[in-house]
Amino acid sequence: MKFSFPAPRTNPFAWTVTLAAGLLLSSCNSQPTATETDQTATVVASDTNAASDSAATTASASGAPGAVKPTGAKPTWGPNLTPEMQAVIEQLMSFKNKPLPELTAAQARKQPSPADAALKQMRASNIPAPPLNVDTASKTLLPGVKARIYTPRGGAAPMPVIVYCHGGGWVIATIDTYHASAQALAEKTGAVVVAVEYRKGPEHKFPAAHDDAFAAYQYVLKNAASMKGDPNKVAVVGESAGGGLACAVSMMARDRKVALPKYQVLVYPIAGYDQNTPSYQANTETAPLNKAGMGWFFKNYLRTPADGQDPRINLVAANLKGLPPHHHHRRGVRPLDERMQDAGR
């Protein structure tokens, strides 16, 4: 059975959509249903969008879905924003969040997220949450590392398995924030998705998140059958910082003589430490993430600037030979082997 990753539906809020620089329209799904003794992270209805690390959802709005339209002019830094994306950015701006460099990691984690902005826009446009067609369960993979397992309803074992790493600069966000991505992957591919909750900086510096992602991958290889999965059909997928983690897992598997993933999908991965590239210079004012925000991520996760040259962080300078087939999503799909021309995003 081959993995496939179909394009999103026309409705940008139907499952998950990514923006350049890390905007994820996630958390627009029904509440996960716990099927194991470990408690699945709480999912609550919310009108305030106060918590950033939440898979909050809301009841379907009354009336027919309306158009998603911005209320103002396009920002100077985003002349190519679609109306839908601009509307979500406007909702994000309405929260009046402080810039990341002005906050501690603990404070940043409490701010409303782009996922909260998407939920607010859904309510404004009477867009109901899509149905949940997967069963979810929280699982402790090893001490300190938990995951949420998404199993397609009606799927026949053994199914392919995807080890999924969420974004957030190795500092903020959780599997709740990126819940929609994991759900969509499971529903669209027919694969079991294991969304990893890895440790984050500054409490846990590099390479903690990388070690956790690789440990989770090894756990899945050894225990795939227990989750209705096929240990011979395991892929890795990640977004933003998670995209870098997914690629690092493949490199670590190659170097440590562990079975390679069958595929890897890297969605706008953090692929380099050099902040003097053209894309960084052109994105000093963008939202929700910009050059200063990326510097804040590096400062909170890396032990020293020297860590930025580690191949697990600096993917564009890494040895990528012998890695599994992969797609790097940036402006379309192209191989990471082409070095992405610009190491920033």
mmCIF file of N, CA, C and O in Angstrom, residues 94-130:
data_model
loop_
_atom_site.group_PDB
_atom_site.id
_atom_site.type_symbol
_atom_site.label_atom_id
_atom_site.label_comp_id
_atom_site.label_asym_id
_atom_site.label_seq_id
_atom_site.Cartn_x
_atom_site.Cartn_y
_atom_site.Cartn_z
ATOM 1 N N SER A 94 -6.339 40.858 15.881
ATOM 2 C CA SER A 94 -7.332 41.362 16.833
ATOM 3 C C SER A 94 -7.016 40.931 18.263
ATOM 4 O O SER A 94 -7.505 41.536 19.222
ATOM 5 N N PHE A 95 -6.203 39.881 18.435
ATOM 6 C CA PHE A 95 -5.827 39.441 19.778
ATOM 7 C C PHE A 95 -4.784 40.358 20.415
ATOM 8 O O PHE A 95 -4.560 40.282 21.621
ATOM 9 N N LYS A 96 -4.135 41.176 19.581
ATOM 10 C CA LYS A 96 -3.113 42.115 20.071
ATOM 11 C C LYS A 96 -2.013 41.399 20.851
ATOM 12 O O LYS A 96 -1.602 41.811 21.937
ATOM 13 N N ASN A 97 -1.547 40.295 20.298
ATOM 14 C CA ASN A 97 -0.455 39.547 20.923
ATOM 15 C C ASN A 97 0.831 40.375 20.946
ATOM 16 O O ASN A 97 1.091 41.158 20.033
ATOM 17 N N LYS A 98 1.621 40.151 21.955
ATOM 18 C CA LYS A 98 2.933 40.776 22.016
ATOM 19 C C LYS A 98 3.906 39.990 21.135
ATOM 20 O O LYS A 98 3.788 38.772 20.993
ATOM 21 N N PRO A 99 4.893 40.647 20.554
ATOM 22 C CA PRO A 99 5.899 39.935 19.751
ATOM 23 C C PRO A 99 6.647 38.916 20.602
ATOM 24 O O PRO A 99 6.900 39.137 21.793
ATOM 25 N N LEU A 100 7.006 37.803 20.000
ATOM 26 C CA LEU A 100 7.687 36.744 20.739
ATOM 27 C C LEU A 100 8.936 37.229 21.472
ATOM 28 O O LEU A 100 9.161 36.835 22.622
ATOM 29 N N PRO A 101 9.796 38.071 20.859
ATOM 30 C CA PRO A 101 11.002 38.477 21.572
ATOM 31 C C PRO A 101 10.742 39.232 22.876
ATOM 32 O O PRO A 101 11.651 39.380 23.699
ATOM 33 N N GLU A 102 9.521 39.718 23.089
ATOM 34 C CA GLU A 102 9.189 40.433 24.318
ATOM 35 C C GLU A 102 8.683 39.502 25.412
ATOM 36 O O GLU A 102 8.377 39.966 26.520
ATOM 37 N N LEU A 103 8.616 38.221 25.136
ATOM 38 C CA LEU A 103 7.990 37.276 26.050
ATOM 39 C C LEU A 103 8.949 36.173 26.465
ATOM 40 O O LEU A 103 9.897 35.850 25.752
ATOM 41 N N THR A 104 8.648 35.594 27.611
ATOM 42 C CA THR A 104 9.285 34.334 27.960
ATOM 43 C C THR A 104 8.549 33.229 27.231
ATOM 44 O O THR A 104 7.441 33.426 26.713
ATOM 45 N N ALA A 105 9.120 32.045 27.208
ATOM 46 C CA ALA A 105 8.450 30.919 26.561
ATOM 47 C C ALA A 105 7.114 30.625 27.246
ATOM 48 O O ALA A 105 6.107 30.353 26.579
ATOM 49 N N ALA A 106 7.098 30.679 28.581
ATOM 50 C CA ALA A 106 5.865 30.404 29.318
ATOM 51 C C ALA A 106 4.778 31.406 28.958
ATOM 52 O O ALA A 106 3.602 31.041 28.806
ATOM 53 N N GLN A 107 5.145 32.687 28.804
ATOM 54 C CA GLN A 107 4.169 33.702 28.419
ATOM 55 C C GLN A 107 3.685 33.493 26.988
ATOM 56 O O GLN A 107 2.493 33.629 26.699
ATOM 57 N N ALA A 108 4.601 33.158 26.092
ATOM 58 C CA ALA A 108 4.242 32.959 24.690
ATOM 59 C C ALA A 108 3.252 31.814 24.529
ATOM 60 O O ALA A 108 2.360 31.868 23.673
ATOM 61 N N ARG A 109 3.407 30.788 25.336
ATOM 62 C CA ARG A 109 2.518 29.628 25.230
ATOM 63 C C ARG A 109 1.092 29.941 25.637
ATOM 64 O O ARG A 109 0.168 29.188 25.310
ATOM 65 N N LYS A 110 0.897 31.048 26.364
ATOM 66 C CA LYS A 110 -0.440 31.426 26.819
ATOM 67 C C LYS A 110 -1.154 32.350 25.837
ATOM 68 O O LYS A 110 -2.343 32.611 25.987
ATOM 69 N N GLN A 111 -0.443 32.872 24.860
ATOM 70 C CA GLN A 111 -1.065 33.783 23.912
ATOM 71 C C GLN A 111 -1.947 33.024 22.918
ATOM 72 O O GLN A 111 -1.670 31.882 22.576
ATOM 73 N N PRO A 112 -3.004 33.672 22.419
ATOM 74 C CA PRO A 112 -3.815 33.050 21.358
ATOM 75 C C PRO A 112 -2.949 32.743 20.146
ATOM 76 O O PRO A 112 -1.996 33.472 19.832
ATOM 77 N N SER A 113 -3.280 31.671 19.471
ATOM 78 C CA SER A 113 -2.474 31.193 18.349
ATOM 79 C C SER A 113 -3.186 31.415 17.017
ATOM 80 O O SER A 113 -4.371 31.759 16.971
ATOM 81 N N PRO A 114 -2.488 31.199 15.888
ATOM 82 C CA PRO A 114 -3.163 31.236 14.590
ATOM 83 C C PRO A 114 -4.320 30.248 14.510
ATOM 84 O O PRO A 114 -5.302 30.506 13.806
ATOM 85 N N ALA A 115 -4.220 29.134 15.217
ATOM 86 C CA ALA A 115 -5.340 28.185 15.229
ATOM 87 C C ALA A 115 -6.558 28.810 15.886
ATOM 88 O O ALA A 115 -7.694 28.609 15.447
ATOM 89 N N ASP A 116 -6.346 29.599 16.948
ATOM 90 C CA ASP A 116 -7.452 30.297 17.584
ATOM 91 C C ASP A 116 -8.066 31.320 16.627
ATOM 92 O O ASP A 116 -9.280 31.522 16.609
ATOM 93 N N ALA A 117 -7.217 31.975 15.845
ATOM 94 C CA ALA A 117 -7.704 32.940 14.864
ATOM 95 C C ALA A 117 -8.567 32.256 13.813
ATOM 96 O O ALA A 117 -9.594 32.795 13.380
ATOM 97 N N ALA A 118 -8.163 31.068 13.387
ATOM 98 C CA ALA A 118 -8.954 30.324 12.412
ATOM 99 C C ALA A 118 -10.319 29.958 12.992
ATOM 100 O O ALA A 118 -11.343 30.059 12.314
ATOM 101 N N LEU A 119 -10.332 29.543 14.251
ATOM 102 C CA LEU A 119 -11.607 29.218 14.896
ATOM 103 C C LEU A 119 -12.511 30.442 14.976
ATOM 104 O O LEU A 119 -13.724 30.356 14.750
ATOM 105 N N LYS A 120 -11.931 31.576 15.313
ATOM 106 C CA LYS A 120 -12.722 32.806 15.411
ATOM 107 C C LYS A 120 -13.317 33.158 14.054
ATOM 108 O O LYS A 120 -14.479 33.578 13.956
ATOM 109 N N GLN A 121 -12.529 32.977 12.988
ATOM 110 C CA GLN A 121 -13.035 33.251 11.652
ATOM 111 C C GLN A 121 -14.110 32.253 11.248
ATOM 112 O O GLN A 121 -15.080 32.614 10.572
ATOM 113 N N MET A 122 -13.955 31.015 11.647
ATOM 114 C CA MET A 122 -14.986 30.022 11.358
ATOM 115 C C MET A 122 -16.317 30.431 11.965
ATOM 116 O O MET A 122 -17.372 30.324 11.338
ATOM 117 N N ARG A 123 -16.265 30.908 13.212
ATOM 118 C CA ARG A 123 -17.512 31.351 13.849
ATOM 119 C C ARG A 123 -18.094 32.555 13.123
ATOM 120 O O ARG A 123 -19.303 32.638 12.906
ATOM 121 N N ALA A 124 -17.225 33.476 12.738
ATOM 122 C CA ALA A 124 -17.698 34.672 12.056
ATOM 123 C C ALA A 124 -18.345 34.331 10.715
ATOM 124 O O ALA A 124 -19.274 35.017 10.272
ATOM 125 N N SER A 125 -17.866 33.274 10.074
ATOM 126 C CA SER A 125 -18.382 32.886 8.760
ATOM 127 C C SER A 125 -19.354 31.715 8.827
ATOM 128 O O SER A 125 -19.713 31.159 7.786
ATOM 129 N N ASN A 126 -19.765 31.326 10.042
ATOM 130 C CA ASN A 126 -20.701 30.205 10.215
ATOM 131 C C ASN A 126 -20.207 28.927 9.548
ATOM 132 O O ASN A 126 -20.971 28.198 8.912
ATOM 133 N N ILE A 127 -18.923 28.655 9.672
ATOM 134 C CA ILE A 127 -18.345 27.445 9.090
ATOM 135 C C ILE A 127 -18.296 26.371 10.171
ATOM 136 O O ILE A 127 -17.608 26.525 11.180
ATOM 137 N N PRO A 128 -19.037 25.280 10.005
ATOM 138 C CA PRO A 128 -19.039 24.229 11.032
ATOM 139 C C PRO A 128 -17.760 23.414 11.012
ATOM 140 O O PRO A 128 -17.073 23.328 9.988
ATOM 141 N N ALA A 129 -17.442 22.837 12.154
ATOM 142 C CA ALA A 129 -16.284 21.946 12.227
ATOM 143 C C ALA A 129 -16.575 20.670 11.453
ATOM 144 O O ALA A 129 -17.694 20.153 11.490
ATOM 145 N N PRO A 130 -15.591 20.144 10.728
ATOM 146 C CA PRO A 130 -15.798 18.903 9.995
ATOM 147 C C PRO A 130 -15.944 17.733 10.963
ATOM 148 O O PRO A 130 -15.483 17.797 12.102
#
